[in-house]
Amino acid sequence: MRRLVRESALSVDDLIWPLFLVEGEEVSEAITTMPGIRRLSVDRAVEAAAAAAQHQIPAIALFPHVDPRLKTIDCREAVNPDNLVNRATQAIKASVPEIGVMLDVALDPFNALGHDGIVRDGEILNDETLDVLRQQALVQADAGADILGPSDMMDGRVGVIREALESAGHHHTAIMAYTAKYASVFYGPFRDAVGSAGALSGDKKSYQMDSGNSDEALRMAVRDLAEGADMIMVKPGMAYLDICATLKAGILAPVFAYQVSGEYAMIAAAADNGVFDREAAILESLTAFKRAGCDGILTYFALEAARILGTERHR
Ligand code: PBG
């Protein structure tokens, strides 16, 4: 009877699985702040993509750990068609064509200063950054990315990327805007995973949202959709479920949430310490996103959740 009257249910169709990349072959290295999550070389990422596809996960998201020697002030590695994330995208689309590939449009993994935009004299340069983001988006679409996720938070970036995609003939590349991306402590482990933590000077509060704001999220959603976004995202997730619900109710567009690295780390650590059951925590936290109105969730638990959903136990 509970199943008959349940209002919201999690399905594998709701999941996007973020993966971390590293140079080399047959590399799978631990990330200390995210127990259970590993950086993968391209060959291993192809295997992970195949496992995701086998479990019917619709899409993965790729994030590169860039060699520190390639990080510069002008972030030129971001626009290199043969950079790590573009090579991985090509390899994955070649051997697992049925999986969707989403890539971040932002400069932080490539920036000697760890910021999402170009920095001069301690200030983020919005418009100069847009120019680099446009080129980054184009090489990513050329590599075969299905979804581009502008996570840089520069003003006007969705419009610039949409325009660039259209003029280059990439009519089928979708944009999932990081619309309500809050300046958050919960991104800490991610910055370790992509190796931008050490580089980062200061914080990202001048371009990411203030955690006290919710009207601003609605304004951003209206703006991003007008500029050509297909889907919008809220990030982090669990502490911002009210924002998910507000956007879903106020804006008739697909809304996604990103259960970020720090949220993963909290649940994993608590489960490792016997505080609660890991599988139950994964399912309850992901179901909460569905209840809040999310169409889908980016989560490091995606493969694990797909495995659990594939069994009968969760009912
Ligand atoms: C960078 C980016 C971040 C995340 C996704 N893209 C971190 C940041 O803005 O500093 C965070 C994801 C996570 O914490 O899991 N543009």
XYZ file of C-alpha atoms and ligand atoms in Angstrom:
331
model
C 0.000 0.000 0.000
C 2.876 2.358 0.736
C 4.112 1.850 -2.787
C 0.647 2.606 -4.198
C 0.384 5.973 -2.472
C 4.006 7.079 -2.541
C 4.163 10.551 -4.085
C 7.799 10.724 -5.105
C 10.086 7.911 -6.121
C 13.711 7.732 -7.085
C 14.630 5.965 -10.304
C 17.894 5.303 -12.070
C 16.637 7.669 -14.803
C 17.168 10.534 -12.341
C 20.902 10.046 -11.897
C 24.001 11.747 -13.264
C 27.319 10.313 -12.031
C 30.293 12.694 -11.645
C 33.737 11.159 -12.278
C 37.230 12.565 -11.676
C 39.935 12.161 -14.319
C 43.709 12.011 -14.072
C 46.499 11.537 -16.650
C 48.097 8.143 -17.189
C 47.035 4.605 -17.923
C 45.394 2.110 -15.623
C 45.397 4.697 -12.865
C 42.798 4.656 -10.124
C 43.896 6.786 -7.197
C 42.173 7.452 -3.913
C 40.949 10.933 -2.964
C 41.532 11.239 0.781
C 38.659 13.627 1.475
C 36.173 11.466 -0.482
C 36.607 7.897 0.768
C 35.403 5.471 -1.894
C 35.808 7.917 -4.798
C 38.832 7.669 -7.094
C 40.499 9.648 -9.854
C 40.560 7.585 -13.033
C 42.774 7.617 -16.105
C 40.914 7.765 -19.416
C 40.940 3.978 -19.935
C 39.494 3.433 -16.456
C 36.921 6.183 -17.013
C 35.756 4.360 -20.133
C 35.241 1.249 -17.981
C 33.324 3.279 -15.408
C 31.142 4.757 -18.161
C 30.413 1.245 -19.409
C 29.404 0.163 -15.900
C 27.123 3.195 -15.622
C 25.519 2.410 -18.970
C 25.038 -1.191 -17.945
C 23.080 0.050 -14.933
C 20.988 2.338 -17.186
C 22.439 5.543 -15.738
C 21.601 8.175 -18.378
C 24.668 10.402 -18.012
C 28.037 10.978 -16.384
C 29.834 14.265 -15.660
C 33.607 14.517 -16.071
C 36.001 16.662 -14.023
C 39.753 16.753 -14.710
C 42.619 16.800 -12.225
C 44.955 18.925 -14.317
C 48.743 18.619 -14.096
C 49.837 21.667 -12.035
C 52.387 22.538 -14.730
C 49.505 23.154 -17.162
C 47.718 25.606 -14.868
C 48.283 29.194 -16.011
C 46.940 32.676 -15.369
C 45.283 32.759 -18.806
C 43.828 29.222 -18.341
C 44.819 28.249 -21.885
C 44.622 24.503 -21.179
C 40.842 24.934 -20.858
C 40.576 25.610 -24.594
C 42.967 22.850 -25.702
C 40.945 20.419 -27.868
C 43.239 17.602 -26.656
C 43.095 18.320 -22.949
C 42.326 15.528 -20.494
C 38.589 16.052 -20.278
C 38.159 16.329 -24.060
C 40.232 13.185 -24.696
C 38.167 11.320 -22.133
C 34.930 12.519 -23.723
C 36.058 11.312 -27.160
C 37.112 7.930 -25.788
C 33.877 7.445 -23.861
C 31.618 8.504 -26.729
C 33.562 6.167 -29.032
C 33.141 3.067 -26.896
C 30.003 3.792 -24.843
C 27.927 5.980 -27.203
C 24.702 5.414 -25.249
C 25.910 7.270 -22.156
C 25.407 11.035 -22.011
C 28.512 13.066 -21.191
C 28.265 16.329 -19.297
C 31.233 18.714 -18.936
C 31.791 21.703 -16.669
C 32.345 25.025 -18.391
C 34.557 26.869 -15.899
C 38.239 27.694 -15.613
C 39.140 26.533 -12.099
C 40.902 23.228 -12.930
C 43.106 25.096 -15.430
C 43.695 28.292 -13.469
C 46.973 28.860 -11.601
C 44.883 30.899 -9.160
C 42.153 28.285 -8.708
C 39.279 30.638 -9.603
C 36.513 29.981 -12.119
C 37.332 33.161 -14.012
C 40.366 35.101 -15.203
C 41.912 37.102 -12.363
C 43.788 40.387 -12.687
C 44.965 42.477 -9.738
C 42.927 40.312 -7.392
C 39.687 40.821 -9.307
C 37.644 38.377 -11.399
C 37.255 39.734 -14.931
C 33.754 38.820 -16.073
C 33.868 39.729 -19.760
C 37.406 38.515 -20.458
C 36.345 35.224 -18.885
C 33.323 34.949 -21.205
C 35.678 34.943 -24.156
C 37.610 31.932 -22.804
C 34.413 30.127 -21.771
C 33.072 30.470 -25.313
C 36.162 28.739 -26.703
C 36.103 26.121 -23.947
C 32.463 25.281 -24.688
C 33.208 24.877 -28.390
C 36.109 22.446 -27.938
C 33.993 20.474 -25.471
C 31.080 20.254 -27.908
C 33.515 19.266 -30.680
C 34.822 16.475 -28.420
C 31.289 15.095 -28.192
C 29.869 16.457 -24.949
C 26.077 16.115 -24.849
C 25.462 18.551 -21.994
C 27.515 21.595 -21.061
C 27.271 22.783 -17.476
C 28.428 26.369 -17.061
C 29.504 26.397 -13.406
C 31.666 29.510 -13.594
C 28.910 31.934 -12.496
C 30.033 34.785 -14.747
C 27.191 37.070 -15.846
C 25.995 36.431 -19.388
C 27.780 33.146 -19.902
C 24.769 31.064 -20.865
C 23.886 33.442 -23.708
C 27.452 33.531 -24.984
C 27.744 29.730 -24.937
C 24.348 29.206 -26.589
C 25.250 31.676 -29.328
C 28.614 30.000 -29.912
C 27.047 26.531 -30.082
C 24.369 27.649 -32.533
C 26.799 29.396 -34.870
C 29.114 26.382 -34.874
C 26.248 24.048 -35.783
C 26.091 22.311 -32.399
C 22.300 22.457 -32.331
C 21.916 19.333 -30.207
C 24.263 20.247 -27.378
C 22.228 20.973 -24.258
C 23.043 23.506 -21.571
C 22.420 22.721 -17.913
C 23.147 26.006 -16.179
C 24.516 25.993 -12.662
C 21.813 28.559 -11.965
C 21.709 28.687 -8.172
C 25.287 27.877 -7.261
C 25.990 28.992 -3.731
C 29.421 29.914 -2.360
C 29.716 26.833 -0.190
C 31.986 25.081 2.249
C 30.570 21.805 0.902
C 32.754 22.029 -2.244
C 35.914 21.448 -0.199
C 36.564 17.797 -1.141
C 35.921 18.538 -4.846
C 38.676 21.131 -4.845
C 41.011 18.446 -3.476
C 39.810 15.991 -6.098
C 40.552 18.308 -9.033
C 43.642 19.759 -7.383
C 42.461 23.370 -7.261
C 42.368 23.670 -3.462
C 46.040 24.574 -3.069
C 45.889 27.108 -5.899
C 42.788 28.928 -4.712
C 43.442 32.363 -3.284
C 40.571 33.857 -1.309
C 37.003 32.630 -1.780
C 34.399 32.645 -4.553
C 31.858 34.870 -2.830
C 32.097 37.654 -5.411
C 30.590 35.411 -8.108
C 28.851 32.507 -6.352
C 25.571 33.112 -4.496
C 25.133 34.064 -0.859
C 23.551 31.248 1.138
C 21.014 33.649 2.629
C 19.364 34.367 -0.727
C 16.421 32.686 -2.435
C 14.706 35.385 -4.564
C 18.022 35.718 -6.346
C 17.790 32.060 -7.413
C 14.489 32.783 -9.169
C 15.965 35.823 -10.916
C 18.947 33.747 -12.037
C 16.656 31.010 -13.348
C 14.622 33.476 -15.396
C 17.839 34.948 -16.758
C 19.509 31.618 -17.597
C 16.418 30.283 -19.378
C 16.066 33.517 -21.353
C 19.706 33.189 -22.392
C 19.095 29.692 -23.724
C 19.587 27.180 -20.903
C 17.668 23.909 -21.353
C 17.910 22.833 -17.721
C 18.788 24.570 -14.476
C 20.614 23.359 -11.391
C 20.757 24.021 -7.671
C 24.000 23.391 -5.815
C 24.783 22.240 -3.132
C 21.754 20.029 -2.688
C 20.653 18.903 0.747
C 20.993 22.269 2.462
C 19.159 23.954 -0.444
C 16.068 21.793 -0.992
C 13.869 24.858 -0.454
C 15.537 26.433 -3.486
C 14.830 23.319 -5.561
C 11.156 23.455 -4.567
C 10.921 27.190 -5.230
C 12.438 26.859 -8.688
C 10.288 23.876 -9.611
C 7.124 25.669 -8.528
C 8.011 29.049 -9.998
C 9.765 28.079 -13.225
C 8.414 25.400 -15.524
C 11.765 23.939 -16.538
C 13.753 20.827 -15.701
C 15.428 21.376 -12.319
C 18.447 19.405 -11.170
C 20.324 19.341 -7.897
C 23.978 18.557 -7.285
C 24.586 16.521 -4.130
C 28.128 17.819 -3.868
C 31.418 16.415 -2.645
C 31.031 17.583 0.961
C 27.581 16.019 1.161
C 29.036 12.758 -0.150
C 31.863 12.985 2.380
C 29.475 13.570 5.308
C 27.285 10.596 4.486
C 30.243 8.328 3.720
C 32.050 9.295 6.938
C 28.968 8.854 9.110
C 28.263 5.444 7.584
C 31.924 4.406 7.961
C 31.706 5.311 11.644
C 28.612 3.230 12.206
C 26.412 6.290 12.724
C 23.779 5.043 10.288
C 23.214 2.623 7.425
C 24.890 3.774 4.211
C 22.334 2.418 1.735
C 19.386 3.807 3.676
C 21.063 7.217 3.888
C 21.756 7.228 0.146
C 18.155 6.388 -0.737
C 16.590 8.767 1.776
C 18.779 11.697 0.747
C 18.194 11.110 -2.978
C 14.442 10.610 -2.547
C 14.321 13.968 -0.749
C 15.495 15.639 -3.966
C 12.590 14.048 -5.843
C 10.147 15.199 -3.156
C 11.527 18.732 -3.490
C 10.640 18.601 -7.185
C 13.973 17.818 -8.808
C 13.923 16.092 -12.180
C 17.371 14.668 -11.590
C 20.365 14.606 -9.286
C 24.105 14.721 -9.817
C 25.478 12.434 -7.124
C 28.704 10.560 -6.409
C 26.431 7.785 -5.141
C 24.864 7.279 -8.589
C 26.328 3.861 -9.386
C 25.744 2.623 -5.860
C 22.175 3.943 -5.927
C 21.559 2.266 -9.288
C 22.779 -1.026 -7.816
C 20.521 -0.658 -4.773
C 17.533 0.289 -6.946
C 18.230 -2.794 -9.041
C 17.555 -4.975 -6.004
C 14.242 -5.408 -4.250
C 15.548 -4.440 -0.830
C 14.806 -0.739 -1.091
C 11.049 -1.197 -1.289
C 33.909 24.424 -10.293
C 33.008 23.434 -9.706
C 32.889 23.150 -8.364
C 32.035 22.065 -8.257
C 31.600 21.725 -9.545
N 32.205 22.593 -10.445
C 33.593 23.724 -7.180
C 33.675 25.169 -6.971
O 32.871 25.955 -7.478
O 34.593 25.561 -6.258
C 31.687 21.404 -6.963
C 31.231 20.005 -7.012
C 31.345 19.290 -5.723
O 31.700 19.843 -4.658
O 31.066 18.089 -5.740
N 33.485 25.305 -11.212
